CSV table of C-alpha atoms in Angstrom, one decimal:
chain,number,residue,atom,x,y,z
A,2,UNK,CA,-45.6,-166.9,70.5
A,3,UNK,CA,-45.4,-168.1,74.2
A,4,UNK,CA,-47.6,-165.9,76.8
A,5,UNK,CA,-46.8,-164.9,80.1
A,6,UNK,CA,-48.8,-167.2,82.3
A,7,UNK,CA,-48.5,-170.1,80.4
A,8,UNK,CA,-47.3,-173.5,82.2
A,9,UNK,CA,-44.8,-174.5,80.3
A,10,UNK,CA,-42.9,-171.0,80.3
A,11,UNK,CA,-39.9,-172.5,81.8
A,12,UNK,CA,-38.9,-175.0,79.6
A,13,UNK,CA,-39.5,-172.8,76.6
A,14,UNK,CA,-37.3,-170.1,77.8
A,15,UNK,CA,-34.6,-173.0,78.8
A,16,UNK,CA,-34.5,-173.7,75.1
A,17,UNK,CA,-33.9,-169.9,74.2
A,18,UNK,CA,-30.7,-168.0,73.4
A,19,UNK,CA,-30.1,-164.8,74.8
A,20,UNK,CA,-30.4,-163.2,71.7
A,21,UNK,CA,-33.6,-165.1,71.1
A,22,UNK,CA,-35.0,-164.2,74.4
A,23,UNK,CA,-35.2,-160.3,72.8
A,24,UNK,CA,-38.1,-161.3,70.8
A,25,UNK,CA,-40.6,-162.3,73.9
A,26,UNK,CA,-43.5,-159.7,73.8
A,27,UNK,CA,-42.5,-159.4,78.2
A,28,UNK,CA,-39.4,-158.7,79.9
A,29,UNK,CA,-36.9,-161.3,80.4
A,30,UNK,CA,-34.3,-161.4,82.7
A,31,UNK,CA,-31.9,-164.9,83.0
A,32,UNK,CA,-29.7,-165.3,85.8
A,33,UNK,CA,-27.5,-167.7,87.2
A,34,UNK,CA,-28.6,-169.5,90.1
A,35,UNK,CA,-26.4,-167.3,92.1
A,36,UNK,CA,-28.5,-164.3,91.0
A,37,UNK,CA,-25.9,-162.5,88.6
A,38,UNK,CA,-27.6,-161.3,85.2
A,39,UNK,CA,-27.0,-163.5,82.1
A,40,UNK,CA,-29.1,-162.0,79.6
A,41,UNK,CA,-31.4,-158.9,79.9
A,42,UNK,CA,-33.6,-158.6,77.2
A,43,UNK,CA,-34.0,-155.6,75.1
A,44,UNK,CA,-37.8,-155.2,75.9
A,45,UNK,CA,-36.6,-154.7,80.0
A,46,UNK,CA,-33.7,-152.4,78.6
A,47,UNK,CA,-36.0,-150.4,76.4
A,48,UNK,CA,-38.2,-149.2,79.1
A,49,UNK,CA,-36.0,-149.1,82.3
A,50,UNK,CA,-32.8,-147.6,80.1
A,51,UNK,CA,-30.9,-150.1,81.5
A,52,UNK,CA,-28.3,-151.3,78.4
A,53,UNK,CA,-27.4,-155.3,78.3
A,54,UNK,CA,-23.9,-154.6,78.5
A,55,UNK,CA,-24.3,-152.6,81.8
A,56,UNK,CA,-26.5,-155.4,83.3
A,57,UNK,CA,-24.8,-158.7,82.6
A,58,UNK,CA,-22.8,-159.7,85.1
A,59,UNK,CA,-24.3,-157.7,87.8
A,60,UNK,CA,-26.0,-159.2,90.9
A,61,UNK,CA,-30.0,-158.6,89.8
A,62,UNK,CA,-31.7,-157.9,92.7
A,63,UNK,CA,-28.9,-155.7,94.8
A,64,UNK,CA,-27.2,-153.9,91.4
A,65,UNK,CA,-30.1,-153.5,89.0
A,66,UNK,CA,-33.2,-154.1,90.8
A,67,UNK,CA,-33.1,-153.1,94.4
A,68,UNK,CA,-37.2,-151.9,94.8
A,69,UNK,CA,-37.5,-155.9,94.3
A,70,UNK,CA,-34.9,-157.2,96.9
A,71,UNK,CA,-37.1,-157.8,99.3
A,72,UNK,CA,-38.9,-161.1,101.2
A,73,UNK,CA,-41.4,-160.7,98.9
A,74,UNK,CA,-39.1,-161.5,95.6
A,75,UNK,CA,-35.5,-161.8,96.1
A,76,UNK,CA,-35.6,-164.0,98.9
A,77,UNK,CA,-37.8,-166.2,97.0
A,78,UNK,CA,-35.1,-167.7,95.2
A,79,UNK,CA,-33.7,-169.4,97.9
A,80,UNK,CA,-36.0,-172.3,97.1
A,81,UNK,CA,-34.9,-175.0,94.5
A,82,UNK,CA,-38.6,-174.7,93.1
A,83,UNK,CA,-40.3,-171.5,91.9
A,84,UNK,CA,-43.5,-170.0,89.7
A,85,UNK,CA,-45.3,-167.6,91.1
A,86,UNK,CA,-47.0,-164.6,90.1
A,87,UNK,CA,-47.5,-161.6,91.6
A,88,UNK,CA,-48.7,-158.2,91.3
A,89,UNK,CA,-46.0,-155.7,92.2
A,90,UNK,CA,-44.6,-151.7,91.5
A,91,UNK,CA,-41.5,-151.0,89.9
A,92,UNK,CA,-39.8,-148.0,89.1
A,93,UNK,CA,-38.3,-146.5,86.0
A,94,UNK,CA,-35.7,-144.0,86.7
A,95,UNK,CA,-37.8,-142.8,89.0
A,96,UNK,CA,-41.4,-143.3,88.0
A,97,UNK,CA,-43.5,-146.2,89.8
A,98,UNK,CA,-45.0,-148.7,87.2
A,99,UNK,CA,-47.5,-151.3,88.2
A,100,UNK,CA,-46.4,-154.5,86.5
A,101,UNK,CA,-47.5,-158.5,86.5
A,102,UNK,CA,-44.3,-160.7,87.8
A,103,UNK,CA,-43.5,-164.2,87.2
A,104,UNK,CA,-41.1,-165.8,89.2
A,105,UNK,CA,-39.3,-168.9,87.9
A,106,UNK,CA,-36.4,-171.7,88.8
A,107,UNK,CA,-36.7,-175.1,89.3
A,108,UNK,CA,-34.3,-177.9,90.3
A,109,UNK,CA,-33.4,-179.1,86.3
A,110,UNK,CA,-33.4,-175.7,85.3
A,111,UNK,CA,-29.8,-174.2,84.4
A,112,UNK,CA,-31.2,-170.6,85.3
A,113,UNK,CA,-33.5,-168.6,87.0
A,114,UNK,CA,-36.0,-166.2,85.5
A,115,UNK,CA,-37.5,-162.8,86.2
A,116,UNK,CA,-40.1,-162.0,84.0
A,117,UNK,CA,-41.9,-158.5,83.9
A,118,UNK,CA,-45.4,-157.9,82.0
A,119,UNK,CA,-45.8,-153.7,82.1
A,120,UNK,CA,-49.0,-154.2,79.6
A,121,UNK,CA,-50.8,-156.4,82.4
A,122,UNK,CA,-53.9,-153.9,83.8
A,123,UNK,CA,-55.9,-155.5,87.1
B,506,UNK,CA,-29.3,-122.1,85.4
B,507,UNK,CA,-30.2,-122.9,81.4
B,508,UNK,CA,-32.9,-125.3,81.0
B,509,UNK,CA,-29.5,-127.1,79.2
B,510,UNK,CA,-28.3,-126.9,82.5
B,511,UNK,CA,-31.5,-128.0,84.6
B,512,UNK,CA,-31.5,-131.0,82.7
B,513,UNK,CA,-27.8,-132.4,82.9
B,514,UNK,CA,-28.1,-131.8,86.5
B,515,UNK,CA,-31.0,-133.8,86.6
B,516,UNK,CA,-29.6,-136.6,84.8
B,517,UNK,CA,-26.9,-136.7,87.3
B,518,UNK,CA,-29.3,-137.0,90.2
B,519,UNK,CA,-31.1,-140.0,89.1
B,520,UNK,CA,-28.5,-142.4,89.6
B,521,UNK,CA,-28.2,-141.0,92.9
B,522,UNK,CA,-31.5,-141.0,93.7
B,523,UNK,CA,-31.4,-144.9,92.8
B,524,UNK,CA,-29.2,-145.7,95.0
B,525,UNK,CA,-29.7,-143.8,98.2
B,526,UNK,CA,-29.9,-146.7,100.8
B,527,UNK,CA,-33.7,-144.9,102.3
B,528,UNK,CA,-36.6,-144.4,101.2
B,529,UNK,CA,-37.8,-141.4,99.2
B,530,UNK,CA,-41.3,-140.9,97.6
B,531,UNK,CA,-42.7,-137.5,96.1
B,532,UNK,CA,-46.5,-137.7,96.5
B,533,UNK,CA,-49.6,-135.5,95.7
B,534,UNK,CA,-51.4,-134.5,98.8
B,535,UNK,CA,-53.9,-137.5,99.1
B,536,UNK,CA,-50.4,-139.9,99.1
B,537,UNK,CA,-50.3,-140.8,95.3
B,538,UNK,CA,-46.6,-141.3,94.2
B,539,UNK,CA,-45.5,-138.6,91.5
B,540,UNK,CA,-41.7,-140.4,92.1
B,541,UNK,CA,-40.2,-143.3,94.5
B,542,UNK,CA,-36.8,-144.9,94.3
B,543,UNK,CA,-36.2,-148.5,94.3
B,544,UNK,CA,-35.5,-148.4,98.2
B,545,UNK,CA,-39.0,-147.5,98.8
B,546,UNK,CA,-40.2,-149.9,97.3
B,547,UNK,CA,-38.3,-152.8,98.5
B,548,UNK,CA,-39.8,-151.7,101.6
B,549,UNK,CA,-43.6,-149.9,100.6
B,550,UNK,CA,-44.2,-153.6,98.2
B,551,UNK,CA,-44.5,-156.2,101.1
B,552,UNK,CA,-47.2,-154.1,102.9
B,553,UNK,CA,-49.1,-153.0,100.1
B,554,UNK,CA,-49.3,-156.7,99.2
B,555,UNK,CA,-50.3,-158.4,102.6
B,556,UNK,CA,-53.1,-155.7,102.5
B,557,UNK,CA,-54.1,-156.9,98.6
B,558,UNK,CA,-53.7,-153.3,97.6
B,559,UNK,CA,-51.3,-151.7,95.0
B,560,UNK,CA,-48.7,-149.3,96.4
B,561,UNK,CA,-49.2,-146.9,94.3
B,562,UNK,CA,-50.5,-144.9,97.3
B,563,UNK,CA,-47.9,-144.8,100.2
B,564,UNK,CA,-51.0,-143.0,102.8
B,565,UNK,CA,-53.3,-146.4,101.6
B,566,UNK,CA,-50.7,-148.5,102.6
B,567,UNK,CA,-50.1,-146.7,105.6
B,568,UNK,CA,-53.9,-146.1,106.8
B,569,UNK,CA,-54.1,-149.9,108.1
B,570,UNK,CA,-51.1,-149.4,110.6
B,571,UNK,CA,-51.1,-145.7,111.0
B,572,UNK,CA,-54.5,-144.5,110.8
B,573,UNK,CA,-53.5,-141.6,112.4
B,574,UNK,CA,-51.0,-140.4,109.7
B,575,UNK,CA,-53.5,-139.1,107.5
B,576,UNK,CA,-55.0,-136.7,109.8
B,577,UNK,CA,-52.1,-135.6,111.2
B,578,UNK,CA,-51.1,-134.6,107.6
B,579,UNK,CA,-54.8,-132.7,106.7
B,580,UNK,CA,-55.2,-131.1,110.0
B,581,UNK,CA,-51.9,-129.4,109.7
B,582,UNK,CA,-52.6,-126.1,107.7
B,583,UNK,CA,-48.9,-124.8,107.1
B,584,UNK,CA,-48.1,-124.1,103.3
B,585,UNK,CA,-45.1,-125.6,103.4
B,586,UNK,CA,-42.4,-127.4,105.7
B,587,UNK,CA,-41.7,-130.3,107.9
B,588,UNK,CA,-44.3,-132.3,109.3
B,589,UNK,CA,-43.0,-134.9,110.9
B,590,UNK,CA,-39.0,-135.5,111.9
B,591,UNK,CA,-37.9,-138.8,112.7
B,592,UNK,CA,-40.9,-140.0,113.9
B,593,UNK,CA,-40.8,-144.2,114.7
B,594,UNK,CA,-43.3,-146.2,113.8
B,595,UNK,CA,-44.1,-149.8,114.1
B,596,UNK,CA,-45.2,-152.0,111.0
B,597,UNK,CA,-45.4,-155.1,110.6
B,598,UNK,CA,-44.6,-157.4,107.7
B,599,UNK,CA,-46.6,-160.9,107.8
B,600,UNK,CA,-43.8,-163.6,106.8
B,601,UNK,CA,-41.0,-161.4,107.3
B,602,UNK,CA,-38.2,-164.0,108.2
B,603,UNK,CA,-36.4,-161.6,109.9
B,604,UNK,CA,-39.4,-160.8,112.7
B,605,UNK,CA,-42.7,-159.3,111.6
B,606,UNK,CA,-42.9,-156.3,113.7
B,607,UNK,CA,-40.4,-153.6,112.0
B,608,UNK,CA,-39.2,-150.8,113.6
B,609,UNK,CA,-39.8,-147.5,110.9
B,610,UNK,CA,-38.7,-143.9,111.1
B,611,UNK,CA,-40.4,-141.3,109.2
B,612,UNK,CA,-39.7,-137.6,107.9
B,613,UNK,CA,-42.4,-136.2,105.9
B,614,UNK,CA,-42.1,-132.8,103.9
B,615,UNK,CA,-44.6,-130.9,103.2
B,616,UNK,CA,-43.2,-129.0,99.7
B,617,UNK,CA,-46.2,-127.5,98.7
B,618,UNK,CA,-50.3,-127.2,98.6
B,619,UNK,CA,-49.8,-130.5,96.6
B,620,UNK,CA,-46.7,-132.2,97.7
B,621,UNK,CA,-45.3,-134.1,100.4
B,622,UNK,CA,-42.2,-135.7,100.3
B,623,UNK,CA,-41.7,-138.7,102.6
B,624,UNK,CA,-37.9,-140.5,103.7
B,625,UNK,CA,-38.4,-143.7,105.6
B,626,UNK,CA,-36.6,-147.0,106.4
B,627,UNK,CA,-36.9,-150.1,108.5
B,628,UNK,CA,-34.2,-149.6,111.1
B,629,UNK,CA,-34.7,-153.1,112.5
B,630,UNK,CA,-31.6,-154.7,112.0
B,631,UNK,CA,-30.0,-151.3,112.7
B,632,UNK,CA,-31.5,-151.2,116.5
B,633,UNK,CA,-30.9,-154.8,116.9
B,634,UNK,CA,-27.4,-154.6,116.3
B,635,UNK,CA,-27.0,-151.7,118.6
B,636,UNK,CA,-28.6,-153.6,121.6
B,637,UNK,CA,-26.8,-156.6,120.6
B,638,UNK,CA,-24.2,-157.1,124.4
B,639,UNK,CA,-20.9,-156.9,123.2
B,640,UNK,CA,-18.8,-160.0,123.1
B,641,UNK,CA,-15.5,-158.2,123.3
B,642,UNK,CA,-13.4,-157.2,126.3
B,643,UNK,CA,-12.3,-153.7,125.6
């Protein structure tokens, strides 16, 4: 199984379904380009009680994730070339969670990734 | 109220809560957050990480800018009630494309012997739209 970190994360989840994408031990959010949800992964749903079928085909960052739309994250995006990680807080229904982030898009890429590691302890 | 009762309500806050467009965070006395909604930390997250600390404590992230704060909140020996109302505060955000220097308010709560409550927001683009001279003829 592919880990978070590792360098060749983007391509792998390029050649993932959205149904396959369930099966990543980390959260795994797909968007468009544009930012509207594609597939959210059961893991993410699990935890944050947020069902698939309410998240596709919402904007991510202003509709489902707001504690994330920030220069920090969001804005991010904006470039046609992205990995970075990042330690962050996000909260679940109301509780704050420290988690790992991983950032993704690049320019050959046919989406853009937000990826979420909750088991990740500094 | 039943505890049946208690708890629908409850449910029905929490999509509320999520979307209120300021700041809230419930914290124990020393500033570690009990509860936060997502507005918080969309604007706690980019201070806590130019400082290289977590943000799980809003007083940490505060103590570099507002060293004051923290005193002002220990000195004051009421049980309960507000502590601060509206209160502006300048922070600044390091890369913040939209200037560095934001302009804050802050109302802090003091619930209990263990609680605040703290409502904040960046009211930058707010007070630069009010200044803004007005292009219109009225």
């Amino acid at each position: 199984m592919i880990h978070f970190s590792d360098p060749r994360l983007l391509d792998w989840l390029e050649h993932q379904t959205n149904q396959q994408l369930d099966e990543t031990p980390f959260g795994v959010v797909r968007m468009s380009l544009d930012g509207v949800v594609v597939a959210y992964c059961k893991s993410e749903s699990h935890i944050t009680g947020i069902t698939p079928d309410y998240a596709v085909g919402k904007y991510y960052f202003t509709q489902i994730a707001p504690c994330a739309n920030n220069f920090l994250v969001a804005a991010k995006y904006a470039q046609p070339q992205l990995d970075e990680e990042l330690d962050y807080v996000l909260t679940y229904v109301s509780a704050p969670t420290k988690v790992r982030l991983r950032l993704l898009k690049s320019p050959e890429s046919k989406y853009q990734y937000f990826l979420v590691d909750r088991h990740w302890t500094k | 109220m039943t505890p049946e009762q208690a708890t629908h309500f409850k449910a029905q806050l929490i999509p509320l809560f999520a979307q209120l467009p300021i700041g809230v965070a419930d914290t124990d006395i020393e500033g570690n957050i009990v509860q936060v909604n997502p507005h918080a930390l969309q604007l706690i997250m980019p201070m806590a990480i130019q400082q290289g600390i977590s943000g799980m404590n809003l007083l940490d992230v505060l103590d570099a800018y507002w060293p004051e704060l923290r005193a002002l909140i220990s000195t004051r020996n009421q049980f309960s009630g507000r502590l601060l109302d509206q209160q502006p505060v300048q922070l600044p955000m390091i890369g913040h494309p939209d200037g560095e220097t934001r302009q804050f308010v802050f109302t802090i709560e003091k619930i209990d012997e263990g609680h605040l409550l703290f409502f904040f927001n960046d009211l930058t683009t707010y007070l630069r739209k009010l200044n803004a001279p007005r292009t219109t003829q009225p």
